[in-house]
Amino acid sequence: GKGRWERCGTCALRHCRVSKQEDVMAPLRTPFQGFAVRFSPFEEDKLAVATSQNFGIIGNGKQHVMAKRGGHGPVEIAAYDTADGIYDCAWSEENENVLVSASGDGSIKAWDVSAPAQANPLRSYHEHTHEVYSVAWNLVGRDIFLSASWDNSLKLWRLDAPGSLRTFKEHTYCVYAAAWSPSQADVFASASGDCTVKLWDLRAPTSTLTIPAHDYEVLSTDWNKYNDHMLVSGSVDKTIRVWDTRLPNRPVTTMVGHKYAVRRVICSPHRENILLSCSYDMSVCLWDTMARDGEMVRRYDHHTEFAVGIDMSVLVEGLVASTGWDGLTYVWHLSQDPRVV
């Protein structure tokens, strides 16, 4: 690990530490609208922000990489222009300098932050026939990643391969998100506009479970980091649902509080019961999934446009980030107001 590691005592991660005031950053303003934000899994003060021009409808994209340098920051250490908007990004789990971007033109681009500008993109894949909306790096195997697309499919990739390793095509509408199991290298979940969440195992020829998760499109899903059988889903129906994959016919909990579609959900890497969400109602919400009816712990109303990207730091407990269509990215501690640095 890097930096001043302090065992936080509340999670299973050997190298995590508790957030301090110095971890908080001033809001970042990007030229285009924010779509996704991701903390580096290797360096606690580095994050990637995926952005799109004109709200992702038409125009260019830009992949930003920011970091604190010399006690100041955040400072932009890399930026990559693309011909179409970027909807998502994911850091490599095996190389601290590599990340991938999901583009509106159906392409996936890999970048190497340590390489000179002329060496980027490191890779450019173009197999999807519509927008790529999500990319997810395997947390256990560490050498493969997934893409999810509006062409109703998911694809499996490895950077040293010339093309995709496998295509998963069972969803009947756009696939908005993919999420790897945090403990099983071959297992992942996908969320789709066909109102389902599907579970997949790379060792099986077809999906292993289909959950009729919501009555409207499912935009996001994530796994509980401490329970292999629990996952969450967020939907256009404004709700978040917690699922036990052993009993998929009904949700464990349905959490109500957002006023518009739930764009992303993410389970805490440090606490089994904590969940973060963001929504087209411009808010970011913190939830306790083990409280009665999934209690909302706090609502953050710092964005002035759709809040569409969130992340929780694996390395620093309590440190979170959000980005939105107001062109602002915030990094703050859960106990704070994001607008107060």
mmCIF file of C-alpha atoms in Angstrom:
data_model
loop_
_atom_site.group_PDB
_atom_site.id
_atom_site.type_symbol
_atom_site.label_atom_id
_atom_site.label_comp_id
_atom_site.label_asym_id
_atom_site.label_seq_id
_atom_site.Cartn_x
_atom_site.Cartn_y
_atom_site.Cartn_z
ATOM 1 C CA GLY A 1 0.000 0.000 0.000
ATOM 2 C CA LYS A 2 0.892 3.674 -0.309
ATOM 3 C CA GLY A 3 0.437 6.594 2.035
ATOM 4 C CA ARG A 4 -0.241 6.671 5.775
ATOM 5 C CA TRP A 5 -2.062 3.422 6.386
ATOM 6 C CA GLU A 6 -4.063 3.112 9.580
ATOM 7 C CA ARG A 7 -6.190 0.058 10.232
ATOM 8 C CA CYS A 8 -9.690 1.462 10.636
ATOM 9 C CA GLY A 9 -10.940 -1.486 12.682
ATOM 10 C CA THR A 10 -14.367 -1.577 11.055
ATOM 11 C CA CYS A 11 -13.800 -3.465 7.834
ATOM 12 C CA ALA A 12 -12.023 -6.420 6.307
ATOM 13 C CA LEU A 13 -9.598 -4.386 4.215
ATOM 14 C CA ARG A 14 -6.071 -4.536 5.547
ATOM 15 C CA HIS A 15 -4.969 -1.262 4.000
ATOM 16 C CA CYS A 16 -7.948 0.984 4.545
ATOM 17 C CA ARG A 17 -7.807 3.965 6.865
ATOM 18 C CA VAL A 18 -10.338 6.404 8.257
ATOM 19 C CA SER A 19 -10.921 9.603 6.316
ATOM 20 C CA LYS A 20 -9.434 12.870 7.580
ATOM 21 C CA GLN A 21 -10.239 16.494 6.803
ATOM 22 C CA GLU A 22 -7.200 16.689 4.507
ATOM 23 C CA ASP A 23 -8.739 14.025 2.233
ATOM 24 C CA VAL A 24 -11.576 16.346 1.228
ATOM 25 C CA MET A 25 -11.101 18.203 -2.060
ATOM 26 C CA ALA A 26 -12.532 21.418 -3.414
ATOM 27 C CA PRO A 27 -15.218 20.800 -6.067
ATOM 28 C CA LEU A 28 -13.784 20.054 -9.508
ATOM 29 C CA ARG A 29 -15.303 21.783 -12.514
ATOM 30 C CA THR A 30 -14.949 20.049 -15.882
ATOM 31 C CA PRO A 31 -15.715 21.565 -19.313
ATOM 32 C CA PHE A 32 -18.304 18.860 -20.045
ATOM 33 C CA GLN A 33 -20.990 17.238 -17.891
ATOM 34 C CA GLY A 34 -19.933 14.525 -15.462
ATOM 35 C CA PHE A 35 -21.192 10.970 -15.993
ATOM 36 C CA ALA A 36 -18.996 8.809 -13.757
ATOM 37 C CA VAL A 37 -16.358 9.167 -11.054
ATOM 38 C CA ARG A 38 -14.021 6.419 -9.782
ATOM 39 C CA PHE A 39 -11.433 6.382 -6.997
ATOM 40 C CA SER A 40 -8.182 4.637 -7.807
ATOM 41 C CA PRO A 41 -7.897 1.273 -6.009
ATOM 42 C CA PHE A 42 -4.132 1.890 -5.637
ATOM 43 C CA GLU A 43 -3.671 5.577 -4.767
ATOM 44 C CA GLU A 44 -5.996 7.182 -2.268
ATOM 45 C CA ASP A 45 -5.752 10.712 -3.684
ATOM 46 C CA LYS A 46 -6.357 9.868 -7.354
ATOM 47 C CA LEU A 47 -9.672 9.664 -9.183
ATOM 48 C CA ALA A 48 -11.028 9.431 -12.708
ATOM 49 C CA VAL A 49 -13.961 11.472 -14.023
ATOM 50 C CA ALA A 50 -15.786 10.527 -17.244
ATOM 51 C CA THR A 51 -17.529 13.423 -18.996
ATOM 52 C CA SER A 52 -19.668 14.132 -22.057
ATOM 53 C CA GLN A 53 -20.464 17.269 -24.013
ATOM 54 C CA ASN A 54 -24.075 18.449 -24.369
ATOM 55 C CA PHE A 55 -25.352 16.063 -21.691
ATOM 56 C CA GLY A 56 -24.167 13.050 -23.681
ATOM 57 C CA ILE A 57 -26.685 13.598 -26.471
ATOM 58 C CA ILE A 58 -24.237 14.746 -29.139
ATOM 59 C CA GLY A 59 -20.640 15.899 -29.102
ATOM 60 C CA ASN A 60 -17.279 14.912 -27.676
ATOM 61 C CA GLY A 61 -16.113 13.303 -24.466
ATOM 62 C CA LYS A 62 -13.187 13.749 -22.137
ATOM 63 C CA GLN A 63 -11.673 11.326 -19.654
ATOM 64 C CA HIS A 64 -10.059 13.192 -16.761
ATOM 65 C CA VAL A 65 -7.619 11.877 -14.165
ATOM 66 C CA MET A 66 -7.167 14.063 -11.075
ATOM 67 C CA ALA A 67 -4.880 13.807 -8.056
ATOM 68 C CA LYS A 68 -3.562 15.774 -5.122
ATOM 69 C CA ARG A 69 0.030 16.820 -5.623
ATOM 70 C CA GLY A 70 2.292 18.390 -2.988
ATOM 71 C CA GLY A 71 -0.563 18.958 -0.588
ATOM 72 C CA HIS A 72 -2.532 20.836 -3.225
ATOM 73 C CA GLY A 73 -5.283 19.788 -5.475
ATOM 74 C CA PRO A 74 -6.894 18.262 -7.066
ATOM 75 C CA VAL A 75 -4.630 18.729 -10.071
ATOM 76 C CA GLU A 76 -5.384 17.278 -13.497
ATOM 77 C CA ILE A 77 -2.592 14.820 -14.259
ATOM 78 C CA ALA A 78 -4.088 13.465 -17.496
ATOM 79 C CA ALA A 79 -6.991 14.158 -19.862
ATOM 80 C CA TYR A 80 -8.014 12.263 -22.981
ATOM 81 C CA ASP A 81 -10.346 13.579 -25.681
ATOM 82 C CA THR A 82 -12.779 11.278 -27.472
ATOM 83 C CA ALA A 83 -14.985 11.749 -30.518
ATOM 84 C CA ASP A 84 -18.112 10.799 -28.579
ATOM 85 C CA GLY A 85 -19.293 11.185 -25.000
ATOM 86 C CA ILE A 86 -17.931 8.981 -22.206
ATOM 87 C CA TYR A 87 -20.572 7.402 -19.969
ATOM 88 C CA ASP A 88 -18.473 5.365 -17.542
ATOM 89 C CA CYS A 89 -14.920 4.462 -16.569
ATOM 90 C CA ALA A 90 -13.159 1.832 -14.470
ATOM 91 C CA TRP A 91 -9.653 1.492 -13.072
ATOM 92 C CA SER A 92 -7.602 -1.606 -13.733
ATOM 93 C CA GLU A 93 -7.238 -3.812 -10.682
ATOM 94 C CA GLU A 94 -3.774 -5.010 -11.753
ATOM 95 C CA ASN A 95 -2.065 -1.860 -13.055
ATOM 96 C CA GLU A 96 -2.311 1.410 -11.137
ATOM 97 C CA ASN A 97 -1.853 3.512 -14.290
ATOM 98 C CA VAL A 98 -4.487 1.914 -16.516
ATOM 99 C CA LEU A 99 -8.197 2.692 -16.832
ATOM 100 C CA VAL A 100 -10.917 2.036 -19.406
ATOM 101 C CA SER A 101 -13.697 4.282 -20.707
ATOM 102 C CA ALA A 102 -17.156 3.466 -22.083
ATOM 103 C CA SER A 103 -18.084 5.592 -25.080
ATOM 104 C CA GLY A 104 -21.264 6.673 -26.796
ATOM 105 C CA ASP A 105 -19.946 5.525 -30.182
ATOM 106 C CA GLY A 106 -19.898 1.896 -28.994
ATOM 107 C CA SER A 107 -16.160 1.838 -28.353
ATOM 108 C CA ILE A 108 -14.122 1.013 -25.263
ATOM 109 C CA LYS A 109 -10.817 2.775 -24.829
ATOM 110 C CA ALA A 110 -7.969 1.883 -22.480
ATOM 111 C CA TRP A 111 -5.596 4.589 -21.257
ATOM 112 C CA ASP A 112 -2.184 4.446 -19.606
ATOM 113 C CA VAL A 113 -1.668 7.502 -17.408
ATOM 114 C CA SER A 114 2.096 6.840 -17.227
ATOM 115 C CA ALA A 115 2.511 6.706 -21.024
ATOM 116 C CA PRO A 116 3.124 9.714 -23.285
ATOM 117 C CA ALA A 117 0.162 11.286 -25.054
ATOM 118 C CA GLN A 118 1.006 9.732 -28.403
ATOM 119 C CA ALA A 119 0.851 6.239 -26.867
ATOM 120 C CA ASN A 120 -2.808 6.693 -25.888
ATOM 121 C CA PRO A 121 -5.269 5.200 -26.204
ATOM 122 C CA LEU A 122 -3.473 2.041 -25.176
ATOM 123 C CA ARG A 123 -6.291 0.000 -26.740
ATOM 124 C CA SER A 124 -9.455 0.834 -28.644
ATOM 125 C CA TYR A 125 -12.143 -1.798 -29.093
ATOM 126 C CA HIS A 126 -15.219 -1.297 -31.239
ATOM 127 C CA GLU A 127 -17.471 -4.351 -31.214
ATOM 128 C CA HIS A 128 -20.649 -3.007 -29.607
ATOM 129 C CA THR A 129 -23.160 -1.643 -32.102
ATOM 130 C CA HIS A 130 -24.666 0.970 -29.757
ATOM 131 C CA GLU A 131 -23.593 3.070 -26.785
ATOM 132 C CA VAL A 132 -21.454 1.425 -24.088
ATOM 133 C CA TYR A 133 -22.950 2.536 -20.790
ATOM 134 C CA SER A 134 -20.934 0.656 -18.191
ATOM 135 C CA VAL A 135 -17.511 -0.894 -17.661
ATOM 136 C CA ALA A 136 -16.554 -2.995 -14.640
ATOM 137 C CA TRP A 137 -13.168 -4.484 -13.754
ATOM 138 C CA ASN A 138 -12.965 -7.909 -12.125
ATOM 139 C CA LEU A 139 -12.153 -7.488 -8.419
ATOM 140 C CA VAL A 140 -10.798 -11.009 -7.867
ATOM 141 C CA GLY A 141 -9.250 -12.207 -11.148
ATOM 142 C CA ARG A 142 -8.028 -8.639 -11.797
ATOM 143 C CA ASP A 143 -7.072 -9.231 -15.452
ATOM 144 C CA ILE A 144 -10.495 -9.041 -17.131
ATOM 145 C CA PHE A 145 -13.320 -6.508 -17.369
ATOM 146 C CA LEU A 146 -16.891 -6.255 -18.636
ATOM 147 C CA SER A 147 -18.737 -3.791 -20.828
ATOM 148 C CA ALA A 148 -22.511 -3.290 -20.908
ATOM 149 C CA SER A 149 -24.219 -1.733 -23.905
ATOM 150 C CA TRP A 150 -27.428 -0.384 -25.316
ATOM 151 C CA ASP A 151 -27.127 -3.125 -27.962
ATOM 152 C CA ASN A 152 -28.615 -5.447 -25.252
ATOM 153 C CA SER A 153 -25.322 -7.264 -24.688
ATOM 154 C CA LEU A 154 -22.357 -7.522 -22.354
ATOM 155 C CA LYS A 155 -18.830 -8.384 -23.447
ATOM 156 C CA LEU A 156 -15.830 -9.787 -21.618
ATOM 157 C CA TRP A 157 -12.379 -8.334 -22.317
ATOM 158 C CA ARG A 158 -8.724 -8.728 -21.446
ATOM 159 C CA LEU A 159 -6.289 -6.020 -22.482
ATOM 160 C CA ASP A 160 -3.782 -8.405 -24.030
ATOM 161 C CA ALA A 161 -6.452 -9.932 -26.309
ATOM 162 C CA PRO A 162 -7.211 -8.379 -29.734
ATOM 163 C CA GLY A 163 -10.980 -8.606 -29.260
ATOM 164 C CA SER A 164 -13.658 -9.626 -26.782
ATOM 165 C CA LEU A 165 -13.381 -13.032 -25.130
ATOM 166 C CA ARG A 166 -17.125 -13.646 -24.917
ATOM 167 C CA THR A 167 -20.482 -11.982 -25.542
ATOM 168 C CA PHE A 168 -23.481 -12.335 -23.222
ATOM 169 C CA LYS A 169 -26.735 -11.650 -25.055
ATOM 170 C CA GLU A 170 -29.892 -12.622 -23.170
ATOM 171 C CA HIS A 171 -31.298 -9.265 -22.120
ATOM 172 C CA THR A 172 -34.075 -8.004 -24.376
ATOM 173 C CA TYR A 173 -33.333 -4.311 -23.927
ATOM 174 C CA CYS A 174 -30.419 -1.985 -23.097
ATOM 175 C CA VAL A 175 -27.922 -3.229 -20.519
ATOM 176 C CA TYR A 176 -27.152 -0.295 -18.254
ATOM 177 C CA ALA A 177 -24.739 -1.777 -15.728
ATOM 178 C CA ALA A 178 -22.516 -4.710 -14.829
ATOM 179 C CA ALA A 179 -21.017 -5.565 -11.440
ATOM 180 C CA TRP A 180 -18.565 -8.317 -10.534
ATOM 181 C CA SER A 181 -18.930 -10.375 -7.401
ATOM 182 C CA PRO A 182 -16.414 -9.099 -4.826
ATOM 183 C CA SER A 183 -15.442 -12.661 -3.843
ATOM 184 C CA GLN A 184 -16.044 -14.959 -6.835
ATOM 185 C CA ALA A 185 -13.880 -14.351 -9.896
ATOM 186 C CA ASP A 186 -16.359 -15.925 -12.348
ATOM 187 C CA VAL A 187 -19.623 -14.361 -11.149
ATOM 188 C CA PHE A 188 -21.210 -11.042 -12.120
ATOM 189 C CA ALA A 189 -24.593 -9.317 -12.276
ATOM 190 C CA SER A 190 -26.159 -7.137 -14.972
ATOM 191 C CA ALA A 191 -28.977 -4.569 -14.865
ATOM 192 C CA SER A 192 -31.206 -3.934 -17.862
ATOM 193 C CA GLY A 193 -34.021 -1.893 -19.295
ATOM 194 C CA ASP A 194 -35.942 -5.163 -19.600
ATOM 195 C CA CYS A 195 -36.655 -4.695 -15.849
ATOM 196 C CA THR A 196 -34.443 -7.602 -14.760
ATOM 197 C CA VAL A 197 -31.177 -8.223 -12.990
ATOM 198 C CA LYS A 198 -29.362 -11.296 -14.291
ATOM 199 C CA LEU A 199 -26.641 -13.310 -12.617
ATOM 200 C CA TRP A 200 -23.930 -14.918 -14.719
ATOM 201 C CA ASP A 201 -21.110 -17.393 -14.158
ATOM 202 C CA LEU A 202 -18.287 -17.561 -16.695
ATOM 203 C CA ARG A 203 -18.237 -21.342 -16.230
ATOM 204 C CA ALA A 204 -21.886 -21.637 -17.344
ATOM 205 C CA PRO A 205 -23.163 -21.329 -20.939
ATOM 206 C CA THR A 206 -26.112 -19.099 -20.007
ATOM 207 C CA SER A 207 -27.166 -16.821 -17.168
ATOM 208 C CA THR A 208 -27.694 -18.617 -13.853
ATOM 209 C CA LEU A 209 -30.529 -16.485 -12.441
ATOM 210 C CA THR A 210 -32.981 -13.870 -13.656
ATOM 211 C CA ILE A 211 -34.545 -11.598 -11.041
ATOM 212 C CA PRO A 212 -37.683 -9.667 -12.101
ATOM 213 C CA ALA A 213 -36.310 -6.779 -10.091
ATOM 214 C CA HIS A 214 -38.583 -3.824 -10.870
ATOM 215 C CA ASP A 215 -41.624 -2.863 -12.923
ATOM 216 C CA TYR A 216 -39.550 -0.272 -14.794
ATOM 217 C CA GLU A 217 -36.034 -0.134 -16.215
ATOM 218 C CA VAL A 218 -33.189 -1.165 -13.901
ATOM 219 C CA LEU A 219 -30.312 1.297 -14.252
ATOM 220 C CA SER A 220 -27.828 -0.026 -11.705
ATOM 221 C CA THR A 221 -26.822 -2.976 -9.548
ATOM 222 C CA ASP A 222 -24.072 -3.755 -7.064
ATOM 223 C CA TRP A 223 -23.009 -6.555 -4.719
ATOM 224 C CA ASN A 224 -22.822 -6.411 -0.971
ATOM 225 C CA LYS A 225 -19.098 -6.666 -0.218
ATOM 226 C CA TYR A 226 -19.658 -8.828 2.885
ATOM 227 C CA ASN A 227 -22.437 -11.167 1.781
ATOM 228 C CA ASP A 228 -22.106 -13.221 -1.423
ATOM 229 C CA HIS A 229 -25.877 -13.661 -1.678
ATOM 230 C CA MET A 230 -26.920 -10.028 -1.356
ATOM 231 C CA LEU A 231 -27.122 -7.449 -4.102
ATOM 232 C CA VAL A 232 -28.953 -4.186 -4.691
ATOM 233 C CA SER A 233 -30.707 -2.629 -7.682
ATOM 234 C CA GLY A 234 -31.775 0.902 -8.588
ATOM 235 C CA SER A 235 -34.570 1.697 -11.000
ATOM 236 C CA VAL A 236 -36.520 4.248 -12.977
ATOM 237 C CA ASP A 237 -39.351 3.477 -10.529
ATOM 238 C CA LYS A 238 -37.431 5.682 -7.981
ATOM 239 C CA THR A 239 -36.735 2.755 -5.621
ATOM 240 C CA ILE A 240 -33.728 0.768 -4.475
ATOM 241 C CA ARG A 241 -34.189 -2.902 -3.702
ATOM 242 C CA VAL A 242 -32.060 -5.338 -1.742
ATOM 243 C CA TRP A 243 -32.059 -8.937 -2.977
ATOM 244 C CA ASP A 244 -31.059 -12.301 -1.537
ATOM 245 C CA THR A 245 -30.127 -14.399 -4.562
ATOM 246 C CA ARG A 246 -31.232 -17.564 -2.736
ATOM 247 C CA LEU A 247 -34.776 -16.133 -2.472
ATOM 248 C CA PRO A 248 -35.117 -14.035 -5.627
ATOM 249 C CA ASN A 249 -38.915 -13.906 -5.869
ATOM 250 C CA ARG A 250 -39.263 -10.944 -3.530
ATOM 251 C CA PRO A 251 -36.894 -8.218 -2.341
ATOM 252 C CA VAL A 252 -35.522 -8.253 1.171
ATOM 253 C CA THR A 253 -36.111 -4.506 1.388
ATOM 254 C CA THR A 254 -37.471 -1.773 -0.867
ATOM 255 C CA MET A 255 -36.054 1.668 -0.096
ATOM 256 C CA VAL A 256 -38.116 4.704 -1.024
ATOM 257 C CA GLY A 257 -36.926 8.299 -0.915
ATOM 258 C CA HIS A 258 -35.690 9.420 -4.305
ATOM 259 C CA LYS A 259 -38.118 11.557 -6.300
ATOM 260 C CA TYR A 260 -36.927 10.479 -9.750
ATOM 261 C CA ALA A 261 -35.060 7.564 -11.320
ATOM 262 C CA VAL A 262 -32.162 6.065 -9.360
ATOM 263 C CA ARG A 263 -29.104 6.285 -11.614
ATOM 264 C CA ARG A 264 -26.483 4.421 -9.565
ATOM 265 C CA VAL A 265 -26.243 2.361 -6.392
ATOM 266 C CA ILE A 266 -23.040 1.277 -4.677
ATOM 267 C CA CYS A 267 -22.472 -0.839 -1.568
ATOM 268 C CA SER A 268 -19.874 0.294 0.926
ATOM 269 C CA PRO A 269 -16.522 -1.521 0.844
ATOM 270 C CA HIS A 270 -16.257 -0.972 4.607
ATOM 271 C CA ARG A 271 -19.706 -1.520 6.139
ATOM 272 C CA GLU A 272 -22.112 -4.321 5.308
ATOM 273 C CA ASN A 273 -25.192 -2.183 5.915
ATOM 274 C CA ILE A 274 -24.237 1.047 4.138
ATOM 275 C CA LEU A 275 -25.351 1.971 0.625
ATOM 276 C CA LEU A 276 -24.940 5.107 -1.487
ATOM 277 C CA SER A 277 -27.198 6.154 -4.374
ATOM 278 C CA CYS A 278 -27.597 9.036 -6.807
ATOM 279 C CA SER A 279 -30.586 10.123 -8.814
ATOM 280 C CA TYR A 280 -32.066 12.312 -11.493
ATOM 281 C CA ASP A 281 -33.661 14.208 -8.582
ATOM 282 C CA MET A 282 -30.149 15.766 -8.240
ATOM 283 C CA SER A 283 -29.517 14.153 -4.848
ATOM 284 C CA VAL A 284 -27.034 11.656 -3.418
ATOM 285 C CA CYS A 285 -28.446 9.530 -0.597
ATOM 286 C CA LEU A 286 -26.910 7.418 2.154
ATOM 287 C CA TRP A 287 -28.882 4.386 3.348
ATOM 288 C CA ASP A 288 -28.765 1.805 6.128
ATOM 289 C CA THR A 289 -29.982 -1.423 4.521
ATOM 290 C CA MET A 290 -30.326 -3.207 7.861
ATOM 291 C CA ALA A 291 -32.590 -0.590 9.408
ATOM 292 C CA ARG A 292 -36.328 -1.070 9.235
ATOM 293 C CA ASP A 293 -37.488 -0.503 5.656
ATOM 294 C CA GLY A 294 -33.983 0.555 4.635
ATOM 295 C CA GLU A 295 -33.723 3.878 6.421
ATOM 296 C CA MET A 296 -32.310 6.877 4.609
ATOM 297 C CA VAL A 297 -29.493 8.162 6.795
ATOM 298 C CA ARG A 298 -28.761 11.364 4.929
ATOM 299 C CA ARG A 299 -29.578 13.241 1.745
ATOM 300 C CA TYR A 300 -26.957 15.411 0.046
ATOM 301 C CA ASP A 301 -28.367 18.131 -2.220
ATOM 302 C CA HIS A 302 -25.137 19.706 -3.481
ATOM 303 C CA HIS A 303 -25.692 19.141 -7.212
ATOM 304 C CA THR A 304 -27.820 21.567 -9.230
ATOM 305 C CA GLU A 305 -28.377 19.156 -12.129
ATOM 306 C CA PHE A 306 -28.823 15.382 -12.445
ATOM 307 C CA ALA A 307 -26.477 13.470 -10.106
ATOM 308 C CA VAL A 308 -25.351 10.492 -12.190
ATOM 309 C CA GLY A 309 -22.004 9.287 -10.840
ATOM 310 C CA ILE A 310 -20.892 8.169 -7.366
ATOM 311 C CA ASP A 311 -18.101 6.151 -5.806
ATOM 312 C CA MET A 312 -16.847 5.140 -2.365
ATOM 313 C CA SER A 313 -13.125 4.930 -1.707
ATOM 314 C CA VAL A 314 -11.815 1.446 -1.023
ATOM 315 C CA LEU A 315 -8.686 2.867 0.611
ATOM 316 C CA VAL A 316 -10.178 5.565 2.860
ATOM 317 C CA GLU A 317 -13.280 4.732 4.855
ATOM 318 C CA GLY A 318 -16.043 7.309 4.606
ATOM 319 C CA LEU A 319 -14.548 9.142 1.628
ATOM 320 C CA VAL A 320 -17.005 9.408 -1.267
ATOM 321 C CA ALA A 321 -17.312 11.231 -4.582
ATOM 322 C CA SER A 322 -20.117 12.325 -6.878
ATOM 323 C CA THR A 323 -20.400 13.950 -10.281
ATOM 324 C CA GLY A 324 -23.293 15.380 -12.230
ATOM 325 C CA TRP A 325 -24.601 17.285 -15.176
ATOM 326 C CA ASP A 326 -23.735 20.578 -13.473
ATOM 327 C CA GLY A 327 -20.123 19.842 -14.472
ATOM 328 C CA LEU A 328 -19.026 19.528 -10.841
ATOM 329 C CA THR A 329 -17.328 16.623 -9.083
ATOM 330 C CA TYR A 330 -17.270 16.577 -5.281
ATOM 331 C CA VAL A 331 -15.079 14.568 -2.886
ATOM 332 C CA TRP A 332 -16.144 14.600 0.762
ATOM 333 C CA HIS A 333 -16.558 12.605 3.938
ATOM 334 C CA LEU A 334 -19.996 11.136 4.570
ATOM 335 C CA SER A 335 -20.330 13.073 7.819
ATOM 336 C CA GLN A 336 -19.841 16.417 6.056
ATOM 337 C CA ASP A 337 -21.702 18.758 3.752
ATOM 338 C CA PRO A 338 -20.034 18.347 0.337
ATOM 339 C CA ARG A 339 -20.239 22.095 -0.260
ATOM 340 C CA VAL A 340 -18.131 22.884 2.819
ATOM 341 C CA VAL A 341 -14.425 22.185 2.284
#
